[in-house]
Coordinates of C-alpha atoms and ligand atoms in Angstrom, one line a residue:
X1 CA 89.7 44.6 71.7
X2 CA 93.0 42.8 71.0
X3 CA 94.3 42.4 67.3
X4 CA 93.7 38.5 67.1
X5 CA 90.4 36.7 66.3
X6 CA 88.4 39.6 66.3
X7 CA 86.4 38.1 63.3
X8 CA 85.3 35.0 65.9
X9 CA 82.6 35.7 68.3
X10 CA 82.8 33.7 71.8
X11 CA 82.1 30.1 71.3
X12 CA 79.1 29.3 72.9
X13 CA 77.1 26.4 74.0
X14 CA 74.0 26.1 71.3
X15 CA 72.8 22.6 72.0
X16 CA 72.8 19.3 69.5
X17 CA 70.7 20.4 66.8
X18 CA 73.0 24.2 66.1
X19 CA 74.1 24.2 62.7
X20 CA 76.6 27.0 63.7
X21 CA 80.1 25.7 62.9
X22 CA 81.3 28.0 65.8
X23 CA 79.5 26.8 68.7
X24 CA 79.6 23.8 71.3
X25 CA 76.9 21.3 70.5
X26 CA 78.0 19.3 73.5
X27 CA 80.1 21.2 75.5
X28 CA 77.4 22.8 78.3
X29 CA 80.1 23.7 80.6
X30 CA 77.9 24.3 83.9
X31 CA 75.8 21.3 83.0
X32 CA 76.2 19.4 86.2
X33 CA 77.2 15.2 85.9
X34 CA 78.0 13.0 88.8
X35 CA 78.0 15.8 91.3
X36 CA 80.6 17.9 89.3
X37 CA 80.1 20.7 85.9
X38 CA 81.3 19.2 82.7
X39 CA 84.3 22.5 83.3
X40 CA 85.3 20.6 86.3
X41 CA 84.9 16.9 85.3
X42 CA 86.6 17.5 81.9
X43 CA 89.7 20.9 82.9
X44 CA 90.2 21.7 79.0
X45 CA 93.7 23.0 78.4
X46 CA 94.6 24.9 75.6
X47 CA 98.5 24.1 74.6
X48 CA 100.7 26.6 73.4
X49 CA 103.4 25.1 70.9
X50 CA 100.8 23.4 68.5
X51 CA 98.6 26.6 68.2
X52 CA 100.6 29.4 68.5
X53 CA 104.6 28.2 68.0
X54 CA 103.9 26.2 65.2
X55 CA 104.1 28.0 62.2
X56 CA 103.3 24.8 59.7
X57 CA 106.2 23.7 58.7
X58 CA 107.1 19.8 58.4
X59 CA 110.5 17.9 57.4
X60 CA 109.3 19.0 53.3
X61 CA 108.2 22.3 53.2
X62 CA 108.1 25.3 55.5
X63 CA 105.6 27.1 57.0
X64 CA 102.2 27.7 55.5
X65 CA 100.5 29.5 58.2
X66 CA 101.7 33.4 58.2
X67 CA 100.4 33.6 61.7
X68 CA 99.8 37.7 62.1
X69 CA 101.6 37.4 65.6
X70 CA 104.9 35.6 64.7
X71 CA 107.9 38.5 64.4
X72 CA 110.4 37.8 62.1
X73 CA 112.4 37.1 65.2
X74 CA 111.9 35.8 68.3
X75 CA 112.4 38.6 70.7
X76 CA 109.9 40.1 73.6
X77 CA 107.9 41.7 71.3
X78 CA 107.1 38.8 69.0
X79 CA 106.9 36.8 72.7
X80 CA 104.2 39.3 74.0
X81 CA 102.6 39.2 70.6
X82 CA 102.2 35.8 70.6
X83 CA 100.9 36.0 74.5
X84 CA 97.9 38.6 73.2
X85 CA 97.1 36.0 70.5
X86 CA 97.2 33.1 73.3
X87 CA 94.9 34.7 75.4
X88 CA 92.5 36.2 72.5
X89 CA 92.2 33.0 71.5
X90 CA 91.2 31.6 75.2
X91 CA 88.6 34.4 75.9
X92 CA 87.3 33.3 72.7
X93 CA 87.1 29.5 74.0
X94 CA 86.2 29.6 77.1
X95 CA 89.0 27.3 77.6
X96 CA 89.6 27.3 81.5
X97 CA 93.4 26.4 81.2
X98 CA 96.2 26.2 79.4
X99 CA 99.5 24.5 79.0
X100 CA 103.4 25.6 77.5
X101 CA 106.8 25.0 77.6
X102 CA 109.1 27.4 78.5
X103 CA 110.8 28.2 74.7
X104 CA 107.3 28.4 73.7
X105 CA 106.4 31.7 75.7
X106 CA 109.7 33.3 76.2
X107 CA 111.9 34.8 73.5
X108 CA 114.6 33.1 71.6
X109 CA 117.9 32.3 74.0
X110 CA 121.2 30.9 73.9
X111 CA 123.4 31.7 77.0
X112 CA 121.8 30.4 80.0
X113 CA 121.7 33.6 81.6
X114 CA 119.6 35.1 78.7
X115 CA 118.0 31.8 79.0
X116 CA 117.0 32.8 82.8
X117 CA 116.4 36.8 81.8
X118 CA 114.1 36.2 78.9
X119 CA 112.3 33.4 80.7
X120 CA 111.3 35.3 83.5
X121 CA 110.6 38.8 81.5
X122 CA 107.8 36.7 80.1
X123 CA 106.8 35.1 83.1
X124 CA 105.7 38.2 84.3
X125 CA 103.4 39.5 81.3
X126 CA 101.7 36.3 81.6
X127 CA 100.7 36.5 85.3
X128 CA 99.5 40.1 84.3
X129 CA 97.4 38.1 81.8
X130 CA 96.2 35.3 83.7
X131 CA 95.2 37.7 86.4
X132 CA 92.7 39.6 84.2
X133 CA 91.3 35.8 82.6
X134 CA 89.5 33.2 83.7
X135 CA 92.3 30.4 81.9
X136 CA 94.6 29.7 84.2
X137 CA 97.6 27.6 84.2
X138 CA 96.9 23.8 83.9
X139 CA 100.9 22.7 83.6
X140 CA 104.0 23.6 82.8
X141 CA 107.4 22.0 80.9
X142 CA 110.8 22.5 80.1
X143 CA 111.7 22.2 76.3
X144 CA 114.8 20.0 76.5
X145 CA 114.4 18.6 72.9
X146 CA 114.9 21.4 70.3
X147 CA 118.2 23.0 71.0
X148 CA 121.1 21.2 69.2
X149 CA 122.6 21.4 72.7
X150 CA 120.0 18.6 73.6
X151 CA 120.8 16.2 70.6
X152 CA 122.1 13.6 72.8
X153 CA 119.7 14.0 75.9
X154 CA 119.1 16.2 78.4
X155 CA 119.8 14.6 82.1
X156 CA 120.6 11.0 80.0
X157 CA 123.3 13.5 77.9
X158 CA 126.7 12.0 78.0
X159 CA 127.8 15.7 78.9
X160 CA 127.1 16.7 82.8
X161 CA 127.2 20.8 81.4
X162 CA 124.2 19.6 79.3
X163 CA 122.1 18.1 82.2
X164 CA 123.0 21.1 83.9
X165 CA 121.3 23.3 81.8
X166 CA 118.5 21.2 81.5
X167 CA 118.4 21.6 85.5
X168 CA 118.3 25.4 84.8
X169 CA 115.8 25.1 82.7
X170 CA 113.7 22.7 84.7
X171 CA 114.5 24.7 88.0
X172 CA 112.9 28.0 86.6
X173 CA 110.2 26.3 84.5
X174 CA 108.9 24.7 87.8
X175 CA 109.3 27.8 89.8
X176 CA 107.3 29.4 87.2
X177 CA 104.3 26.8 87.3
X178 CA 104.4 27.5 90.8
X179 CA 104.2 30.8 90.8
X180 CA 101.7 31.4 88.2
X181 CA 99.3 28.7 90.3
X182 CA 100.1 25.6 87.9
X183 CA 98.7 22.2 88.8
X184 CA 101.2 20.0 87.6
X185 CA 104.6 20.0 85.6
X186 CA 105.4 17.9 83.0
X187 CA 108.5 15.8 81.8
X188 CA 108.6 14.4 78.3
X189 CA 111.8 13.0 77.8
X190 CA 112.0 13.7 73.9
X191 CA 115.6 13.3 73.9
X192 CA 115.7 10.7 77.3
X193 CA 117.0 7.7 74.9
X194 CA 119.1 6.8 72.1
X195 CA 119.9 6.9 68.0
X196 CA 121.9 3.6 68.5
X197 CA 123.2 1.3 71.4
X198 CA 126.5 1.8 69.4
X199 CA 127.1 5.3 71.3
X200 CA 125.3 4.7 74.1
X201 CA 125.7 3.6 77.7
X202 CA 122.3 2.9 78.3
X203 CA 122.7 1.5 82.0
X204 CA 124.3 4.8 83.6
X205 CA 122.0 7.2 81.1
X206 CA 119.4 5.6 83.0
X207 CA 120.7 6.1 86.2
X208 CA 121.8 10.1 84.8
X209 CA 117.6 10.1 84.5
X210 CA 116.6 8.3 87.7
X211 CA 119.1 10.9 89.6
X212 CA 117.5 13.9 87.4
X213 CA 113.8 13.0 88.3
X214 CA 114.4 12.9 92.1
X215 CA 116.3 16.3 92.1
X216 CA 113.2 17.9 90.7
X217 CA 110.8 15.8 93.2
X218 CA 113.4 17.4 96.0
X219 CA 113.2 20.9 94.3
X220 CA 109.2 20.8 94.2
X221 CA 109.1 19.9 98.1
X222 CA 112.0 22.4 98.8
X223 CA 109.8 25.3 97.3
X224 CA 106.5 24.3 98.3
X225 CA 105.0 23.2 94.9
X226 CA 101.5 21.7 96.5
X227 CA 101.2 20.5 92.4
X228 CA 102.4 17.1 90.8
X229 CA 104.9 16.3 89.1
X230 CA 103.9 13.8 86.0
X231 CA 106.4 11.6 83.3
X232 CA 105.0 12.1 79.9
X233 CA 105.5 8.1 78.4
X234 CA 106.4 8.0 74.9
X235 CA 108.1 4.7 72.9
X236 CA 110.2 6.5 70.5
X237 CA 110.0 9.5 68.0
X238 CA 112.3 12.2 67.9
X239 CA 114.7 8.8 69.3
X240 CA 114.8 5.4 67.9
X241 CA 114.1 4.3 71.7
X242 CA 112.4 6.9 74.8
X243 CA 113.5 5.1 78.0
X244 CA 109.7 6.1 79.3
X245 CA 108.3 4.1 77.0
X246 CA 105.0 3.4 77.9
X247 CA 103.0 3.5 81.7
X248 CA 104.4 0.0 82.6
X249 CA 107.7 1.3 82.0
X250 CA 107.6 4.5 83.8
X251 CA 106.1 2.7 86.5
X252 CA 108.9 0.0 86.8
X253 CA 111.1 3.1 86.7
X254 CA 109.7 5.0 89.4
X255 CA 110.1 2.0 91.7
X256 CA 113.7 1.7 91.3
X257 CA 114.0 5.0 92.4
X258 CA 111.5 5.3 94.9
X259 CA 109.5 7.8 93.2
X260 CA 106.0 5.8 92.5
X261 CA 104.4 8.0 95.5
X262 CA 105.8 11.1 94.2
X263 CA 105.7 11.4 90.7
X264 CA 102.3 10.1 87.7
X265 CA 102.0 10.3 84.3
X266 CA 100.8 12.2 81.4
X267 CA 98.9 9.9 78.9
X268 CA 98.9 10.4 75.2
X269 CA 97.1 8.6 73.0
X270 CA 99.2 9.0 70.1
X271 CA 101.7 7.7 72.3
X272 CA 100.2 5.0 73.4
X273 CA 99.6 4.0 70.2
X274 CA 102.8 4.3 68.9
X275 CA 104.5 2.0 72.0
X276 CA 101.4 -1.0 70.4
X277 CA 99.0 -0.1 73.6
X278 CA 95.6 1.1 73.3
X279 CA 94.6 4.3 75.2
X280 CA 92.1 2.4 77.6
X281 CA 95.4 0.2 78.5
X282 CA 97.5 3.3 78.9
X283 CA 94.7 4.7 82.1
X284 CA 94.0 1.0 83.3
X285 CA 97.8 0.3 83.9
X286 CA 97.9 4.0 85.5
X287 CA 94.9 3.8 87.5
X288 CA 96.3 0.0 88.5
X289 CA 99.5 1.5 90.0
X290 CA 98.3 4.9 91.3
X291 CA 100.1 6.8 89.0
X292 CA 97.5 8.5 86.7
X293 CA 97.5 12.8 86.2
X294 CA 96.5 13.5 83.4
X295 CA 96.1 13.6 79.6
X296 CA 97.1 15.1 76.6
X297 CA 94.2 14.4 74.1
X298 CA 95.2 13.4 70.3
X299 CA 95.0 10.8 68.1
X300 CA 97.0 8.8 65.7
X301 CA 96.4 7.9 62.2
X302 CA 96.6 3.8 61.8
X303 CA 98.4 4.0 58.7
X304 CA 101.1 6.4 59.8
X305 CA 103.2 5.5 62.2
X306 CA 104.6 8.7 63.7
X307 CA 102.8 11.1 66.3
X308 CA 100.3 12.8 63.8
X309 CA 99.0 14.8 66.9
X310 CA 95.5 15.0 65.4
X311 CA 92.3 16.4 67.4
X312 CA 90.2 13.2 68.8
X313 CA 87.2 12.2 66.9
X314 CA 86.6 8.5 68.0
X315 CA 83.3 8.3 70.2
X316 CA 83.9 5.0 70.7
X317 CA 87.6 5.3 72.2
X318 CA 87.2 8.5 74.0
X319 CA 83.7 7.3 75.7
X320 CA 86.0 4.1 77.1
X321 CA 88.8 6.7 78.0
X322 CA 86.5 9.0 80.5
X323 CA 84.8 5.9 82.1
X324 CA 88.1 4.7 83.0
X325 CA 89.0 7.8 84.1
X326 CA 86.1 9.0 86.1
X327 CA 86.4 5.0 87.4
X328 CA 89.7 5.8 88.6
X329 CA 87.9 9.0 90.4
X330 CA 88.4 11.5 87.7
X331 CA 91.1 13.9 87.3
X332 CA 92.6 15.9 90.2
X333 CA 95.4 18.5 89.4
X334 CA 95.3 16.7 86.1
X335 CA 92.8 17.5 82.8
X336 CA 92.3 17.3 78.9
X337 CA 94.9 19.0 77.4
X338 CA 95.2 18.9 73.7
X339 CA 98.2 18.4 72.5
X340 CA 96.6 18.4 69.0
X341 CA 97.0 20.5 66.0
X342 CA 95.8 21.6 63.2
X343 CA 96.8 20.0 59.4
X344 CA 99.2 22.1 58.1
X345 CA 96.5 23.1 54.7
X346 CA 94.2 24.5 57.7
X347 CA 95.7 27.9 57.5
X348 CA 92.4 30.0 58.8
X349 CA 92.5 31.3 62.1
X350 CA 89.0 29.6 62.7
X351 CA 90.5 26.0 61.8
X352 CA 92.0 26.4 65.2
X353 CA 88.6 26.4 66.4
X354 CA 87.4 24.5 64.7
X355 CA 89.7 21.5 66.3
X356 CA 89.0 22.8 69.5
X357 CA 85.4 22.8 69.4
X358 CA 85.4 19.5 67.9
X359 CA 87.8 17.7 70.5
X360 CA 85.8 19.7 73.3
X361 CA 82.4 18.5 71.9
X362 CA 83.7 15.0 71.4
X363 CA 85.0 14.7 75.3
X364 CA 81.8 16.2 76.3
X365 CA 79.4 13.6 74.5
X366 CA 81.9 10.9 76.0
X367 CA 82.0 12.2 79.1
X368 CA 77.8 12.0 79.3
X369 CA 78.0 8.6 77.8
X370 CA 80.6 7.6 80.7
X371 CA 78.2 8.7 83.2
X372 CA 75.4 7.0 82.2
X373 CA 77.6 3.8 82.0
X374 CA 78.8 4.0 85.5
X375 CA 75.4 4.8 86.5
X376 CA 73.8 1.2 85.7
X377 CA 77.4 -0.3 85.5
X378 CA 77.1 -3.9 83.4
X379 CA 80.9 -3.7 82.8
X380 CA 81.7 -3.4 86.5
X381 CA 78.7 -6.0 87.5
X382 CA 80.8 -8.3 85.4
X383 CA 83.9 -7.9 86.7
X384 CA 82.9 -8.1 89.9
X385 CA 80.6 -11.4 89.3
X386 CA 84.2 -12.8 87.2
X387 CA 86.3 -12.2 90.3
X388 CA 84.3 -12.9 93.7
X389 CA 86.0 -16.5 94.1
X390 CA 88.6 -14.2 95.0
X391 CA 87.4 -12.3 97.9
X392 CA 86.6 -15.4 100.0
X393 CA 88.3 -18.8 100.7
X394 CA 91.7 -19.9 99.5
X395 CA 91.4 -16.9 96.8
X396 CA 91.4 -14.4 99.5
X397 CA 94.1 -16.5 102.1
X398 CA 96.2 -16.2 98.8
X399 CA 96.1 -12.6 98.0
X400 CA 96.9 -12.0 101.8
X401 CA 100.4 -14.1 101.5
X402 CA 98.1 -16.3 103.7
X403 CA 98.9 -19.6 101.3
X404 CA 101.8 -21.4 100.3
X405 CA 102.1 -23.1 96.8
X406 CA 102.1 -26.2 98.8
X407 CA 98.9 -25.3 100.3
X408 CA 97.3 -24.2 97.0
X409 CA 98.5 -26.9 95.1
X410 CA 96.6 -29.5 98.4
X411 CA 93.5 -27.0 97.7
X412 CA 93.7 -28.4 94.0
X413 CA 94.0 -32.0 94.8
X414 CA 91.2 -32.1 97.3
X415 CA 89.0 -30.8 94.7
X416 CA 89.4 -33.5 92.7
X417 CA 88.3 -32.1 89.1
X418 CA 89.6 -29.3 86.6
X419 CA 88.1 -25.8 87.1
X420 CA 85.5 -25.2 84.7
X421 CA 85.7 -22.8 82.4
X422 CA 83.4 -20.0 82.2
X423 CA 82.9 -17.4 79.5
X424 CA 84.5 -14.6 79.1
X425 CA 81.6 -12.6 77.2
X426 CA 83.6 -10.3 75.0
X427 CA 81.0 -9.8 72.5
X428 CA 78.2 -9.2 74.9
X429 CA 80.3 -6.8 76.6
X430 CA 80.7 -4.8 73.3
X431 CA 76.9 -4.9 72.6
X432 CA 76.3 -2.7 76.1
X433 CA 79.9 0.0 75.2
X434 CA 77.9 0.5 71.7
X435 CA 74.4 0.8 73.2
X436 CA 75.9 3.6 75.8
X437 CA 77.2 5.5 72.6
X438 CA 74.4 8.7 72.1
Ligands
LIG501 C1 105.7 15.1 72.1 C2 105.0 15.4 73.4 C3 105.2 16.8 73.9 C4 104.9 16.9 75.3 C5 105.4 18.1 76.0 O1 105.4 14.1 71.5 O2 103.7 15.1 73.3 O3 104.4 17.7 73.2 O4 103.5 16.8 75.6 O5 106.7 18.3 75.9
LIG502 NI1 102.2 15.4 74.8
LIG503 NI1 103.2 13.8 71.5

C-alpha cells in the first residue's frame, strides 16, 4: 500500500459500452493488431514534470493543486515522495513507461557537484523502483531551460561555463537513461534560440549547437547507449525563435553536421501546430527523411496560440497520426508519451486519470481505425495509381540521374501535346478517412 491514489482502483480494460469513468473502453492492451498487442503498437509513457512537478501554477496565479507529495522544499525526501506517487500512480495505469527530466526527479541543486550528488542519489531509488514494476523507462532529458543560469541558452549560450554545465547535465542524464534501460534521450532545445537578433550571433550559436549535438552522439557510442538519441522540434515558446523549429529544420540541421543517421526526432503536436504544420505533416516529413522516434502526444487549442499541452481528443487527427506512423513501420525505441496535463481547476487526484485514460482510449480507437485502413488501403492504392508514370520510362531514367534537362525537355517536344491533367480527388479521399472513423 503506498500513501498516493489509494482511493483509485487499477484501471482496467471494460469494453465500449462501460459507463465506469475509471476504466479503458478502448484500451485492451493484449488485444493483438497487425501482428503486435495494442501495449506494443502504442508504448504509453507516463511523463513526469506535467503530473507530478507541476503544482498548477501559471504566469497569474500560483499553484492550485496541493499535491500531498510536494515538500515544502525540494530535498530527497520530497524527491522520493514524489517517486512513491510516480509509481502509485503507474501501477494504477498500467502505463508500461515513463519519461522525466533530470530536475524533475532529483532534489533541488545549484552547484554542479550537488547537481551530480543529488542526481544520482535519486537515480538509484528509481532503479529500486523500476525493478519491482512493470513501467520502465521510455526516455530521458536534461532540463536546460528553467535555471536562470540557462536564460540565454544552453550549448547556443554566449557563455562556454554555461554549455559546460549543460554538458554535465546532459552527460549524467544520458548515463542515467542508460543505466536504468531507457530507449531514447531527448533534446528540446527550450532555450536553443533567441529573445532578439539584437544580442545574438545567431550563425556561431548555431554552430555552439551543431558542435553540442555531436559531442552527445560521441558520448552515447563511447558508453554503449544501444538507444537513440531524438531532437524535440519546437518554433518558438519559452524564445521568440527555437533554432529546431520544425522536422524540416532539424533535418536540414542534421545534414550540415552529419548527424541525419545518428540522431531523429520527437514530434509534438502542439508543436507542430505552433511552427503552422499539421501533425500528419510533422510524421510525413520524418518518415520522408528517416528521422522519425517518437511522439509526445498533446494538443493545441486553435484559438491560443501558445503550447496549451492538452490530452488529445481529435479522432479524426490522431486516427491520420497512427496510420502514418504504423506506415512508416510503427515505433521502435520510440512511443506515445503524453506530454499533456491537466487544466489547472482539475485539482482531484482522479483528473489525472481521467486524462490519461482518455488520451489512452483515444490512441487505441485510432490505432484500430489505422489498421483497418492499411488493411484495404484506398489512400495508398491512390498514391500508388497517381505516381506509377514514375517507376517506368523517362520518369524512372530521371529519378536515377539517368536524364539530363536537355533530354527531358526532347522527351517533351516529341510528345507533342500538354500533359493532361488528372484529378487530384481530395474530397473523395476524405469520404474513405471519415468512413474508417468507428
Ligand atoms: C516543451 C517540451 C518539453 C519537452 C521535454 O514544450 O514539450 O516538455 O518535451 O523537455
Ligand atoms: Ni514535449
Ligand atoms: Ni511542448
Amino acid at each position: 500500500m503506498s500513501k498516493y491514489f489509494d482511493e483509485i482502483d487499477p484501471v482496467k480494460f471494460e469494453g465500449r459500452d462501460s459507463e465506469n469513468p475509471l476504466a479503458f473502453k478502448y484500451y485492451d492492451s493484449s488485444k493483438i493488431l497487425m501482428g503486435k498487442s495494442m501495449e506494443e503498437h502504442l508504448r504509453f509513457a507516463v511523463c513526469y514534470w506535467h503530473n507530478f512537478c507541476w503544482d498548477g501554477f501559471d504566469i497569474f496565479g500560483s499553484g492550485t493543486f496541493n499535491r500531498p507529495w510536494h515538500g515544502v522544499t525540494n530535498d530527497q525526501a520530497a524527491a522520493e515522495a514524489k517517486l512513491e506517487a510516480a509509481f502509485s500512480f503507474f501501477n494504477k495505469l498500467g502505463n508500461p513507461y515513463f519519461c522525466f527530466h533530470d530536475t524533475d526527479v532529483m532534489a533541488a541543486a545549484e552547484t554542479p557537484k550537488e547537481h551530480v550528488e543529488n542526481f544520482a542519489a535519486i537515480v538509484d531509488k528509481i532503479e529500486e523502483k523500476i525493478a519491482v514494476s512493470k513501467t520502465k523507462l521510455l526516455w530521458g532529458t536534461a532540463n536546460m531551460f528553467s535555471h536562470p543560469r540557462y536564460m540565454a541558452g544552453a550549448s547556443t549560450n554566449p557563455n562556454p561555463d554555461v554549455a559546460a554545465f549543460a554538458a554535465l547535465q546532459v552527460k549524467h542524464c544520458l548515463e542515467a537513461t542508460h543505466r536504468l534501460g531507457g530507449s531514447g534521450y531527448v533534446l528540446w532545445g527550450g532555450r536553443e534560440g533567441y529573445d532578439t537578433i539584437l544580442n545574438t550571433n545567431v550563425a556561431q550559436e548555431m554552430k555552439q549547437l551543431g558542435r553540442f549535438l555531436t559531442m552527445v552522439v560521441e558520448h552515447k557510442h563511447k558508453i554503449g547507449f544501444k538507444g537513440d538519441i531524438w531532437v524535440e522540434p519546437k518554433p518558438h515558446e519559452p524564445t521568440k525563435h527555437q533554432y529546431d523549429r520544425d522536422v524540416g529544420t532539424v533535418y536540414g540541421f542534421l545534414k550540415e553536421y552529419g548527424l541525419e543517421k545518428e540522431v531523429g526526432v520527437n514530434i509534438e503536436p502542439n508543436h507542430a501546430t505552433m511552427a503552422g504544420n499539421n501533425f500528419e505533416h510533422e510524421i510525413e516529413m520524418a518518415n520522408a527523411f528517416g528521422i522519425f522516434g517518437s511522439i509526445d502526444f498533446n494538443r493545441g487549442d486553435p484559438q491560443n496560440g501558445w503550447d496549451t499541452d492538452q490530452f488529445p481528443n481529435d479522432l479524426r487527427e490522431t486516427t491520420m497520426a497512427l496510420y502514418y506512423i504504423l506506415k512508416g513501420g510503427g515505433f521502435k525505441n520510440g512511443g506515445a508519451n503524453f506530454d499533456a496535463k491537466v487544466r489547472r481547476q482539475s485539482i482531484d487526484a482522479k483528473d489525472l486519470f481521467y486524462g490519461h485514460i482518455g488520451g489512452m482510449d483515444l490512441l487505441a480507437r485510432a490505432l484500430e481505425n489505422a489498421a483497418k485502413m492499411i488493411e484495404n488501403d484506398k489512400l495508398q492504392e491512390f498514391k500508388d495509381s497517381r505516381y506509377k508514370n514514375w517507376s517506368s520510362g523517362h520518369g524512372a531514367k530521371m529519378l536515377d540521374g539517368k536524364m539530363s534537362l536537355d533530354e527531358m525537355a526532347a522527351i517533351s517536344l516529341q510528345k507533342n501535346n500538354s500533359p493532361k491533367p488528372m484529378s487530384g480527388r481530395q474530397e473523395g479521399l476524405e469520404n474513405i478517412v471519415t468512413q474508417f472513423l468507428k
